[in-house]
Short mmCIF file of C-alpha atoms in Angstrom, two decimals:
data_model
loop_
_atom_site.label_atom_id
_atom_site.label_comp_id
_atom_site.label_asym_id
_atom_site.label_seq_id
_atom_site.Cartn_x
_atom_site.Cartn_y
_atom_site.Cartn_z
CA MET P 1 240.68 86.01 -81.81
CA ASN P 2 239.17 89.34 -80.83
CA ALA P 3 235.95 91.15 -81.55
CA THR P 4 235.96 94.87 -82.10
CA ALA P 5 233.41 97.63 -82.05
CA SER P 6 233.25 101.07 -83.56
CA SER P 7 235.59 102.72 -81.11
CA GLY P 8 238.48 100.67 -82.46
CA ARG P 9 239.15 99.07 -79.10
CA THR P 10 239.55 95.32 -79.11
CA PHE P 11 237.89 92.89 -76.78
CA PRO P 12 238.39 89.20 -76.09
CA GLY P 13 235.84 87.20 -77.95
CA GLY P 14 235.32 84.67 -80.69
CA LEU P 15 232.27 83.17 -82.26
CA GLY P 16 230.38 83.44 -78.98
CA PHE P 17 230.94 87.17 -79.07
CA LEU P 18 228.14 88.10 -81.42
CA ARG P 19 226.88 91.29 -79.80
CA PRO P 20 228.71 94.52 -79.10
CA PRO P 21 230.38 94.71 -75.69
CA ALA P 22 228.12 96.40 -73.14
CA GLU P 23 230.51 99.28 -72.58
CA ILE P 24 230.53 100.11 -76.30
CA GLU P 25 226.79 99.85 -76.75
CA LEU P 26 225.96 101.78 -73.58
CA GLY P 27 228.64 104.33 -74.44
CA ALA P 28 227.02 104.89 -77.83
CA TYR P 29 223.71 105.66 -76.15
CA GLY P 30 225.42 108.48 -74.28
CA LEU P 31 223.27 108.07 -71.18
CA ASP P 32 224.41 108.81 -67.66
CA LEU P 33 222.97 105.90 -65.69
CA ARG P 34 224.39 106.91 -62.34
CA GLY P 35 221.84 106.43 -59.59
CA LEU P 36 219.07 105.40 -61.98
CA ARG P 37 216.72 102.41 -62.00
CA VAL P 38 217.18 100.55 -65.27
CA ALA P 39 215.07 97.80 -66.85
CA ASP P 40 216.70 95.72 -69.58
CA ILE P 41 213.84 94.00 -71.38
CA GLY P 42 214.82 91.01 -73.48
CA ALA P 43 218.03 90.90 -71.52
CA GLY P 44 219.06 87.35 -72.37
CA GLU P 45 222.08 86.45 -70.27
CA GLY P 46 222.40 90.00 -69.02
CA ARG P 47 225.14 91.30 -71.30
CA LEU P 48 223.85 94.89 -71.13
CA ALA P 49 222.28 94.58 -67.69
CA LEU P 50 225.58 93.65 -66.10
CA GLY P 51 227.28 96.50 -67.95
CA ALA P 52 224.64 99.00 -66.86
CA ALA P 53 224.95 97.83 -63.26
CA ARG P 54 228.37 99.46 -63.01
CA ASP P 55 226.69 102.88 -62.89
CA ALA P 56 222.99 102.33 -62.26
CA ALA P 57 221.48 102.15 -58.79
CA SER P 58 219.66 98.98 -59.77
CA VAL P 59 219.00 96.95 -62.90
CA LEU P 60 216.21 94.54 -63.62
CA ALA P 61 216.94 92.08 -66.43
CA VAL P 62 213.78 90.56 -67.91
CA ASP P 63 213.69 87.71 -70.40
CA PRO P 64 211.38 84.78 -71.18
CA ASP P 65 214.31 82.31 -71.40
CA ARG P 66 214.89 80.72 -67.98
CA GLY P 67 218.17 79.20 -69.08
CA ALA P 68 219.52 82.57 -70.14
CA LEU P 69 218.40 84.10 -66.85
CA ALA P 70 220.16 81.36 -64.90
CA ARG P 71 223.36 82.01 -66.82
CA GLY P 72 222.96 85.72 -66.15
CA ARG P 73 222.55 85.14 -62.42
CA ALA P 74 225.65 82.97 -62.43
CA ALA P 75 227.60 85.66 -64.29
CA ALA P 76 226.45 88.28 -61.79
CA ARG P 77 227.62 86.09 -58.91
CA ARG P 78 230.96 85.50 -60.61
CA GLN P 79 231.44 89.21 -61.19
CA GLY P 80 230.29 90.15 -57.70
CA VAL P 81 227.45 92.28 -59.07
CA SER P 82 224.71 92.65 -56.49
CA ASN P 83 222.45 95.34 -57.94
CA VAL P 84 221.05 93.27 -60.84
CA LYS P 85 217.96 91.11 -60.55
CA PHE P 86 216.89 88.63 -63.19
CA SER P 87 213.21 88.01 -63.76
CA GLU P 88 211.21 85.89 -66.18
CA GLY P 89 208.82 87.85 -68.37
CA ALA P 90 207.81 89.01 -71.81
CA ALA P 91 208.07 92.53 -73.18
CA GLN P 92 204.39 92.56 -74.15
CA SER P 93 203.12 91.94 -70.60
CA LEU P 94 205.52 93.08 -67.93
CA ARG P 95 204.50 92.29 -64.38
CA LEU P 96 206.02 95.48 -63.08
CA PRO P 97 204.53 98.53 -61.38
CA ASP P 98 203.72 101.71 -63.27
CA ALA P 99 206.37 104.42 -63.31
CA SER P 100 208.99 102.31 -61.59
CA PHE P 101 212.02 102.80 -63.89
CA ASP P 102 214.06 105.76 -65.08
CA VAL P 103 215.46 103.93 -68.12
CA VAL P 104 214.06 101.05 -70.15
CA ILE P 105 216.29 99.34 -72.71
CA PHE P 106 215.12 97.19 -75.59
CA SER P 107 218.36 95.99 -77.16
CA TRP P 108 217.71 93.58 -80.04
CA THR P 109 214.23 93.10 -78.58
CA LEU P 110 211.70 94.72 -80.92
CA MET O 1 205.46 95.36 -80.86
CA VAL O 2 203.21 98.27 -80.04
CA ASP O 3 202.13 96.34 -76.92
CA ALA O 4 205.76 96.08 -75.83
CA LEU O 5 206.32 99.78 -76.41
CA GLN O 6 203.21 100.62 -74.40
CA GLU O 7 204.52 98.45 -71.59
CA ALA O 8 207.84 100.28 -71.69
CA HIS O 9 205.93 103.54 -71.55
CA ARG O 10 203.85 102.35 -68.59
CA ILE O 11 206.78 101.30 -66.39
CA LEU O 12 208.77 104.47 -67.10
CA VAL O 13 208.62 107.52 -64.89
CA ASP O 14 207.64 110.79 -66.55
CA ARG O 15 210.48 111.94 -68.78
CA GLY O 16 212.07 108.52 -68.39
CA VAL O 17 214.29 107.27 -71.21
CA PHE O 18 213.52 104.42 -73.56
CA VAL O 19 216.27 102.91 -75.74
CA ASP O 20 215.47 100.92 -78.87
CA ALA O 21 218.56 99.27 -80.39
CA ARG O 22 218.49 96.78 -83.26
CA PRO O 23 220.61 95.47 -86.09
CA ASP O 24 220.23 97.87 -89.01
CA SER O 25 218.91 95.79 -91.89
CA ARG O 26 218.87 98.83 -94.17
CA VAL O 27 222.64 98.53 -94.41
CA SER O 28 224.40 95.42 -95.67
CA ALA O 29 226.99 93.90 -93.37
CA ARG O 30 230.54 94.24 -94.69
CA VAL O 31 233.04 91.43 -94.85
CA ARG O 32 236.53 92.75 -94.21
CA ALA O 33 239.75 90.88 -94.85
CA THR O 34 242.54 90.29 -92.34
CA SER O 35 241.40 92.83 -89.73
CA ALA O 36 238.34 94.66 -88.47
CA ARG O 37 239.56 97.68 -90.40
CA GLY O 38 240.74 95.75 -93.43
CA ARG O 39 239.57 96.03 -97.00
CA VAL O 40 235.88 95.31 -97.67
CA ILE O 41 235.81 92.16 -99.81
CA GLY O 42 232.15 91.23 -99.58
CA THR O 43 228.74 92.14 -98.26
CA ILE O 44 225.94 90.21 -96.58
CA GLY O 45 222.32 91.23 -96.97
CA THR O 46 219.37 90.58 -94.69
CA GLN O 47 216.72 87.94 -95.23
CA ARG O 48 213.49 89.26 -96.70
CA LEU O 49 211.29 88.15 -93.81
CA THR O 50 213.63 89.75 -91.30
CA LYS O 51 213.50 93.00 -93.24
CA MET O 52 209.72 92.84 -93.06
CA ASP O 53 209.91 92.30 -89.29
CA ASP O 54 212.23 95.27 -88.98
CA THR O 55 209.80 97.38 -90.98
CA MET O 56 207.05 96.40 -88.54
CA SER O 57 209.28 97.41 -85.63
CA ASP O 58 209.95 100.76 -87.30
CA ARG O 59 206.22 101.28 -87.73
CA ALA O 60 205.60 100.46 -84.08
CA VAL O 61 208.15 103.07 -82.99
CA ARG O 62 206.68 105.62 -85.40
CA ASP O 63 203.25 104.84 -83.98
CA VAL O 64 204.19 105.67 -80.38
CA LEU O 65 205.91 108.83 -81.57
CA ARG O 66 202.84 109.84 -83.57
CA ARG O 67 200.67 109.22 -80.52
CA LYS O 68 203.02 111.46 -78.54
CA LEU O 69 203.82 108.83 -75.91
CA PHE O 70 207.49 109.59 -76.47
CA HIS O 71 209.58 112.06 -78.31
CA SER O 72 212.86 111.24 -79.99
CA ARG O 73 215.97 112.61 -78.31
CA ARG O 74 218.68 111.12 -80.46
CA ARG O 75 219.43 108.50 -83.08
CA GLY O 76 222.69 106.84 -83.89
CA ARG O 77 224.48 103.84 -85.22
CA LEU O 78 227.39 101.74 -84.05
CA TRP O 79 229.36 99.07 -85.82
CA HIS O 80 230.20 95.68 -84.46
CA ALA O 81 232.76 93.31 -85.96
CA ILE O 82 232.56 89.55 -85.57
CA PRO O 83 235.71 87.55 -86.36
CA PHE O 84 235.92 84.35 -88.42
CA GLU O 85 239.00 82.23 -88.92
CA ASP O 86 238.14 81.40 -92.51
CA ILE O 87 235.41 81.27 -95.13
CA GLY O 88 234.22 77.86 -93.96
CA GLU O 89 233.59 79.17 -90.48
CA LEU O 90 231.72 82.17 -91.89
CA ASN O 91 229.59 79.96 -94.14
CA ASP O 92 228.72 77.73 -91.18
CA TYR O 93 227.67 80.81 -89.25
CA LEU O 94 225.46 81.99 -92.09
CA THR O 95 223.85 78.59 -92.68
CA ASP O 96 221.37 78.89 -89.85
CA HIS O 97 221.50 82.61 -89.17
CA LEU O 98 218.10 84.15 -88.50
CA ARG O 99 218.86 87.56 -89.98
CA PHE O 100 221.66 87.39 -92.50
CA SER O 101 221.32 86.08 -96.04
CA ARG O 102 222.74 82.64 -96.48
CA ARG O 103 225.67 83.68 -98.66
CA VAL O 104 228.24 86.42 -99.03
CA GLN O 105 228.17 88.69 -102.09
CA TRP O 106 231.88 88.65 -102.81
CA LEU O 107 233.43 91.78 -104.27
CA VAL O 108 236.80 90.18 -105.09
CA PRO O 109 237.86 86.91 -106.72
CA ALA O 110 238.38 83.87 -104.48
CA ALA O 111 242.17 84.22 -104.63
CA ARG O 112 241.98 87.61 -102.94
CA ARG O 113 239.72 86.61 -100.06
CA ARG O 114 242.41 86.71 -97.41
CA THR O 115 241.65 85.53 -93.89
CA PRO O 116 240.79 85.99 -91.08
CA LEU O 117 237.50 87.61 -91.98
CA PHE O 118 235.52 90.16 -90.02
CA VAL O 119 231.80 90.67 -90.49
CA GLU O 120 231.03 94.24 -89.60
CA ARG O 121 227.36 94.87 -88.95
CA ALA O 122 225.48 98.05 -88.20
CA VAL O 123 223.42 98.43 -85.04
CA ARG O 124 221.12 101.42 -84.94
CA PHE O 125 219.60 102.92 -81.88
CA GLU O 126 217.14 105.60 -80.93
CA ILE O 127 216.80 107.30 -77.57
CA LEU O 128 213.21 108.25 -76.77
CA GLU O 129 211.92 110.22 -73.82
CA LYS O 130 208.55 109.58 -72.24
CA LYS O 131 206.37 112.62 -72.52
CA SER O 132 205.39 113.88 -69.13
CA ASN O 133 201.88 114.72 -70.22
CA ASP O 134 201.13 111.63 -72.20
CA GLY O 135 198.17 111.03 -74.46
CA LEU O 136 197.91 107.27 -74.14
CA THR O 137 195.20 105.95 -76.42
CA SER O 138 194.41 102.52 -77.74
CA ALA O 139 196.58 101.29 -80.62
#
């Protein structure tokens, strides 16, 4: 079984595949993330964060769910991604410095 | 929600980019038969409370735009298809879904509901840019 997104490409998936693939969603945004510092707030298991890490200089994935963050870290290790950090936090009170990111993503967060 | 948007604004550099992407509850999800591009045989609405939440989120975004913390660069929508082997699997999925209505509004008789099924949902997004000379005020 495959999941598809608007481009018509197909991707391996199934019932666990309930969100668009990162490359499709990020592609739709039309942003050039090369060399940028990205914060993915409400990142869950890092679906978008890991996708953004392919181009971005660094990605911070923030989520209140420790279990999801642990799964995200494991996925990053598996994929050999070293420029993503996972951090516990809530969108309403981010413990992050002012003016420290070039791009902030709220995907399915608000 | 406004608090979260203000936090996003705070951690962004001047002219930094903020992306807000969410399921689009203004558009019913489509149930397609046999393939992700197959015939639309049903629709699935959004639960009333979820629509109200989405309206609140829209208001929060409008608020930060009105306060000139950001300006809108671009809006768009993408479609995402979720596969289901059969109607039973789809019904199970809908039973405890937090956004979708509990049942499909079928557009064809039961005999013509060929499987597999694909639920195609809209995801809308807006790209905002932090204004370099912001006028941050209390909400």
